Amino acid sequence: MVRLNQTSNPRTSVVLSAGADWRTRAAGQRRVSGAEFPMPRRPAARLKALQQCLGVIRAAINTKRWAQARHGISRARALVSALPGELTAKEREQLSVLRKRFEARGTTTAEKSATKKKTTPKPAAKKVAPRKKTAPGKAAPPPAPDLGDRRINRASLGYGPAGDA
């Protein structure tokens, strides 16, 4: 594809953008790890960002989006290292549990625990039928009468000739 460069330069120059240099351009790019992001300045904002990141990691692991989970774990690790330890005790615990779940993906133990959760039946609560209360002065309504065998006029319903029943 050839397009004209639209700048204020009166001379038009042709820019080749057919993708001939894509291999070298892609080789220069590297995957973002997640640790390179604008870090909040205040500790309260860092703690909030860490809690949000843990929620994102949890959702990514539950839906098996492993690249997003890896990115979130490295971001959370950077946030945890930037905060004092006494502020992030619970968050460090949660991160280690999530990291173990992430590392166990695709293994037989992870699959067994997932199927165990699905197949383990929960004890059913006993259901008691509620008693029907009747007012002391009123009797229960009588049962509906038996209508017996009735003939249906199929012709009136549009199913066939009038002679057939």
mmCIF file of C-alpha atoms in Angstrom:
data_model
loop_
_atom_site.group_PDB
_atom_site.id
_atom_site.type_symbol
_atom_site.label_atom_id
_atom_site.label_comp_id
_atom_site.label_asym_id
_atom_site.label_seq_id
_atom_site.Cartn_x
_atom_site.Cartn_y
_atom_site.Cartn_z
ATOM 1 C CA MET A 1 0.000 0.000 0.000
ATOM 2 C CA VAL A 2 1.362 3.424 -0.918
ATOM 3 C CA ARG A 3 0.143 6.579 0.760
ATOM 4 C CA LEU A 4 1.141 10.185 0.543
ATOM 5 C CA ASN A 5 2.652 11.874 3.556
ATOM 6 C CA GLN A 6 0.320 14.697 4.549
ATOM 7 C CA THR A 7 2.448 17.263 6.311
ATOM 8 C CA SER A 8 2.876 20.976 5.831
ATOM 9 C CA ASN A 9 5.756 20.233 3.465
ATOM 10 C CA PRO A 10 4.655 21.227 -0.047
ATOM 11 C CA ARG A 11 6.696 18.404 -1.547
ATOM 12 C CA THR A 12 4.818 15.133 -1.286
ATOM 13 C CA SER A 13 6.894 12.187 -0.259
ATOM 14 C CA VAL A 14 5.816 8.615 -0.734
ATOM 15 C CA VAL A 15 5.888 6.381 2.326
ATOM 16 C CA LEU A 16 5.915 2.654 1.770
ATOM 17 C CA SER A 17 3.862 0.952 4.454
ATOM 18 C CA ALA A 18 3.289 -2.435 2.898
ATOM 19 C CA GLY A 19 4.695 -4.236 5.937
ATOM 20 C CA ALA A 20 8.100 -5.074 4.485
ATOM 21 C CA ASP A 21 9.799 -3.975 7.695
ATOM 22 C CA TRP A 22 7.415 -5.680 10.109
ATOM 23 C CA ARG A 23 9.803 -8.490 11.046
ATOM 24 C CA THR A 24 12.515 -6.140 12.186
ATOM 25 C CA ARG A 25 9.991 -3.872 13.892
ATOM 26 C CA ALA A 26 8.469 -6.808 15.790
ATOM 27 C CA ALA A 27 11.915 -8.027 16.829
ATOM 28 C CA GLY A 28 12.583 -4.697 18.486
ATOM 29 C CA GLN A 29 9.401 -4.877 20.529
ATOM 30 C CA ARG A 30 9.278 -6.875 23.729
ATOM 31 C CA ARG A 31 6.436 -8.075 25.882
ATOM 32 C CA VAL A 32 5.430 -5.718 28.640
ATOM 33 C CA SER A 33 5.801 -7.461 31.979
ATOM 34 C CA GLY A 34 3.372 -5.347 33.956
ATOM 35 C CA ALA A 35 5.964 -3.921 36.321
ATOM 36 C CA GLU A 36 6.451 -0.921 34.023
ATOM 37 C CA PHE A 37 3.457 1.247 34.808
ATOM 38 C CA PRO A 38 2.912 4.629 36.403
ATOM 39 C CA MET A 39 3.229 3.945 40.135
ATOM 40 C CA PRO A 40 0.905 5.992 42.351
ATOM 41 C CA ARG A 41 2.783 8.343 44.669
ATOM 42 C CA ARG A 42 0.851 8.121 47.928
ATOM 43 C CA PRO A 43 0.856 4.891 49.940
ATOM 44 C CA ALA A 44 -2.951 4.886 50.204
ATOM 45 C CA ALA A 45 -3.242 5.058 46.419
ATOM 46 C CA ARG A 46 -0.647 2.296 46.068
ATOM 47 C CA LEU A 47 -2.596 0.107 48.471
ATOM 48 C CA LYS A 48 -5.826 0.710 46.566
ATOM 49 C CA ALA A 49 -4.091 -0.082 43.261
ATOM 50 C CA LEU A 50 -2.735 -3.286 44.801
ATOM 51 C CA GLN A 51 -6.202 -4.387 45.951
ATOM 52 C CA GLN A 52 -7.652 -3.661 42.509
ATOM 53 C CA CYS A 53 -4.807 -5.598 40.926
ATOM 54 C CA LEU A 54 -5.499 -8.608 43.147
ATOM 55 C CA GLY A 55 -9.132 -8.547 42.014
ATOM 56 C CA VAL A 56 -8.063 -8.425 38.375
ATOM 57 C CA ILE A 57 -5.680 -11.359 38.895
ATOM 58 C CA ARG A 58 -8.413 -13.378 40.597
ATOM 59 C CA ALA A 59 -10.845 -12.737 37.739
ATOM 60 C CA ALA A 60 -8.188 -13.545 35.118
ATOM 61 C CA ILE A 61 -7.302 -16.857 36.767
ATOM 62 C CA ASN A 62 -10.966 -17.831 37.139
ATOM 63 C CA THR A 63 -11.590 -17.180 33.437
ATOM 64 C CA LYS A 64 -8.237 -18.748 32.404
ATOM 65 C CA ARG A 65 -6.752 -15.613 30.858
ATOM 66 C CA TRP A 66 -3.184 -16.542 31.703
ATOM 67 C CA ALA A 67 -1.404 -13.653 29.957
ATOM 68 C CA GLN A 68 -3.515 -11.122 31.837
ATOM 69 C CA ALA A 69 -2.898 -12.991 35.102
ATOM 70 C CA ARG A 70 0.881 -12.983 34.514
ATOM 71 C CA HIS A 71 0.802 -9.258 33.792
ATOM 72 C CA GLY A 72 -1.234 -8.589 36.938
ATOM 73 C CA ILE A 73 1.029 -10.708 39.140
ATOM 74 C CA SER A 74 4.132 -8.817 38.081
ATOM 75 C CA ARG A 75 2.329 -5.505 38.629
ATOM 76 C CA ALA A 76 1.160 -6.617 42.069
ATOM 77 C CA ARG A 77 4.678 -7.744 42.943
ATOM 78 C CA ALA A 78 6.011 -4.293 42.077
ATOM 79 C CA LEU A 79 3.302 -2.653 44.190
ATOM 80 C CA VAL A 80 3.958 -4.942 47.162
ATOM 81 C CA SER A 81 7.676 -4.217 47.070
ATOM 82 C CA ALA A 82 6.957 -0.463 47.016
ATOM 83 C CA LEU A 83 4.807 -0.604 50.166
ATOM 84 C CA PRO A 84 5.869 -1.280 53.771
ATOM 85 C CA GLY A 85 5.325 -4.837 54.986
ATOM 86 C CA GLU A 86 3.033 -4.007 57.902
ATOM 87 C CA LEU A 87 0.529 -2.377 55.538
ATOM 88 C CA THR A 88 0.322 -5.278 53.118
ATOM 89 C CA ALA A 89 0.167 -8.429 55.258
ATOM 90 C CA LYS A 90 -3.237 -9.568 53.950
ATOM 91 C CA GLU A 91 -2.423 -8.557 50.383
ATOM 92 C CA ARG A 92 0.850 -10.509 50.438
ATOM 93 C CA GLU A 93 -1.050 -13.592 51.603
ATOM 94 C CA GLN A 94 -3.631 -13.194 48.840
ATOM 95 C CA LEU A 95 -0.912 -12.664 46.255
ATOM 96 C CA SER A 96 0.918 -15.829 47.296
ATOM 97 C CA VAL A 97 -2.316 -17.853 47.068
ATOM 98 C CA LEU A 98 -3.047 -16.403 43.626
ATOM 99 C CA ARG A 99 0.516 -17.050 42.509
ATOM 100 C CA LYS A 100 0.199 -20.702 43.566
ATOM 101 C CA ARG A 101 -3.072 -21.012 41.647
ATOM 102 C CA PHE A 102 -1.410 -19.423 38.603
ATOM 103 C CA GLU A 103 1.586 -21.759 38.783
ATOM 104 C CA ALA A 104 -0.671 -24.815 39.160
ATOM 105 C CA ARG A 105 -2.584 -24.113 35.948
ATOM 106 C CA GLY A 106 -2.923 -27.048 33.600
ATOM 107 C CA THR A 107 -1.493 -29.553 36.082
ATOM 108 C CA THR A 108 -3.368 -32.622 37.201
ATOM 109 C CA THR A 109 -3.634 -31.402 40.791
ATOM 110 C CA ALA A 110 -5.264 -28.167 39.672
ATOM 111 C CA GLU A 111 -7.677 -30.060 37.436
ATOM 112 C CA LYS A 112 -8.489 -32.538 40.210
ATOM 113 C CA SER A 113 -9.215 -29.767 42.685
ATOM 114 C CA ALA A 114 -11.414 -28.001 40.143
ATOM 115 C CA THR A 115 -13.398 -31.165 39.383
ATOM 116 C CA LYS A 116 -13.607 -31.987 43.082
ATOM 117 C CA LYS A 117 -15.229 -28.636 43.719
ATOM 118 C CA LYS A 118 -17.718 -29.272 40.912
ATOM 119 C CA THR A 119 -18.581 -32.876 41.803
ATOM 120 C CA THR A 120 -18.698 -32.658 45.590
ATOM 121 C CA PRO A 121 -22.403 -32.600 46.447
ATOM 122 C CA LYS A 122 -23.491 -30.162 49.099
ATOM 123 C CA PRO A 123 -25.734 -31.597 51.796
ATOM 124 C CA ALA A 124 -29.266 -30.695 50.859
ATOM 125 C CA ALA A 125 -31.395 -29.013 53.473
ATOM 126 C CA LYS A 126 -34.556 -30.856 54.406
ATOM 127 C CA LYS A 127 -37.558 -29.233 52.839
ATOM 128 C CA VAL A 128 -40.718 -29.401 54.866
ATOM 129 C CA ALA A 129 -43.969 -28.847 53.018
ATOM 130 C CA PRO A 130 -45.846 -25.938 54.571
ATOM 131 C CA ARG A 131 -49.141 -26.833 56.205
ATOM 132 C CA LYS A 132 -52.258 -25.542 54.552
ATOM 133 C CA LYS A 133 -54.152 -23.460 57.022
ATOM 134 C CA THR A 134 -57.891 -23.180 56.763
ATOM 135 C CA ALA A 135 -60.036 -20.723 58.600
ATOM 136 C CA PRO A 136 -61.975 -22.361 61.434
ATOM 137 C CA GLY A 137 -65.406 -21.443 60.001
ATOM 138 C CA LYS A 138 -64.685 -22.282 56.332
ATOM 139 C CA ALA A 139 -64.515 -25.735 54.802
ATOM 140 C CA ALA A 140 -62.162 -26.721 52.016
ATOM 141 C CA PRO A 141 -63.622 -26.313 48.492
ATOM 142 C CA PRO A 142 -65.053 -29.490 46.963
ATOM 143 C CA PRO A 143 -62.950 -31.336 44.386
ATOM 144 C CA ALA A 144 -63.573 -30.645 40.700
ATOM 145 C CA PRO A 145 -66.168 -32.986 39.139
ATOM 146 C CA ASP A 146 -65.025 -35.715 36.789
ATOM 147 C CA LEU A 147 -66.023 -34.731 33.248
ATOM 148 C CA GLY A 148 -65.592 -38.213 31.804
ATOM 149 C CA ASP A 149 -64.959 -38.942 28.115
ATOM 150 C CA ARG A 150 -65.997 -35.990 26.025
ATOM 151 C CA ARG A 151 -66.044 -35.774 22.261
ATOM 152 C CA ILE A 152 -64.246 -32.857 20.694
ATOM 153 C CA ASN A 153 -65.555 -31.339 17.480
ATOM 154 C CA ARG A 154 -62.305 -31.419 15.495
ATOM 155 C CA ALA A 155 -63.891 -29.761 12.456
ATOM 156 C CA SER A 156 -64.690 -26.646 14.455
ATOM 157 C CA LEU A 157 -61.058 -26.498 15.443
ATOM 158 C CA GLY A 158 -59.974 -26.832 11.803
ATOM 159 C CA TYR A 159 -58.442 -30.306 11.980
ATOM 160 C CA GLY A 160 -60.568 -32.305 9.604
ATOM 161 C CA PRO A 161 -64.013 -32.990 8.081
ATOM 162 C CA ALA A 162 -67.054 -32.776 10.335
ATOM 163 C CA GLY A 163 -67.813 -36.533 10.128
ATOM 164 C CA ASP A 164 -64.602 -37.566 11.895
ATOM 165 C CA ALA A 165 -64.619 -37.388 15.618
#
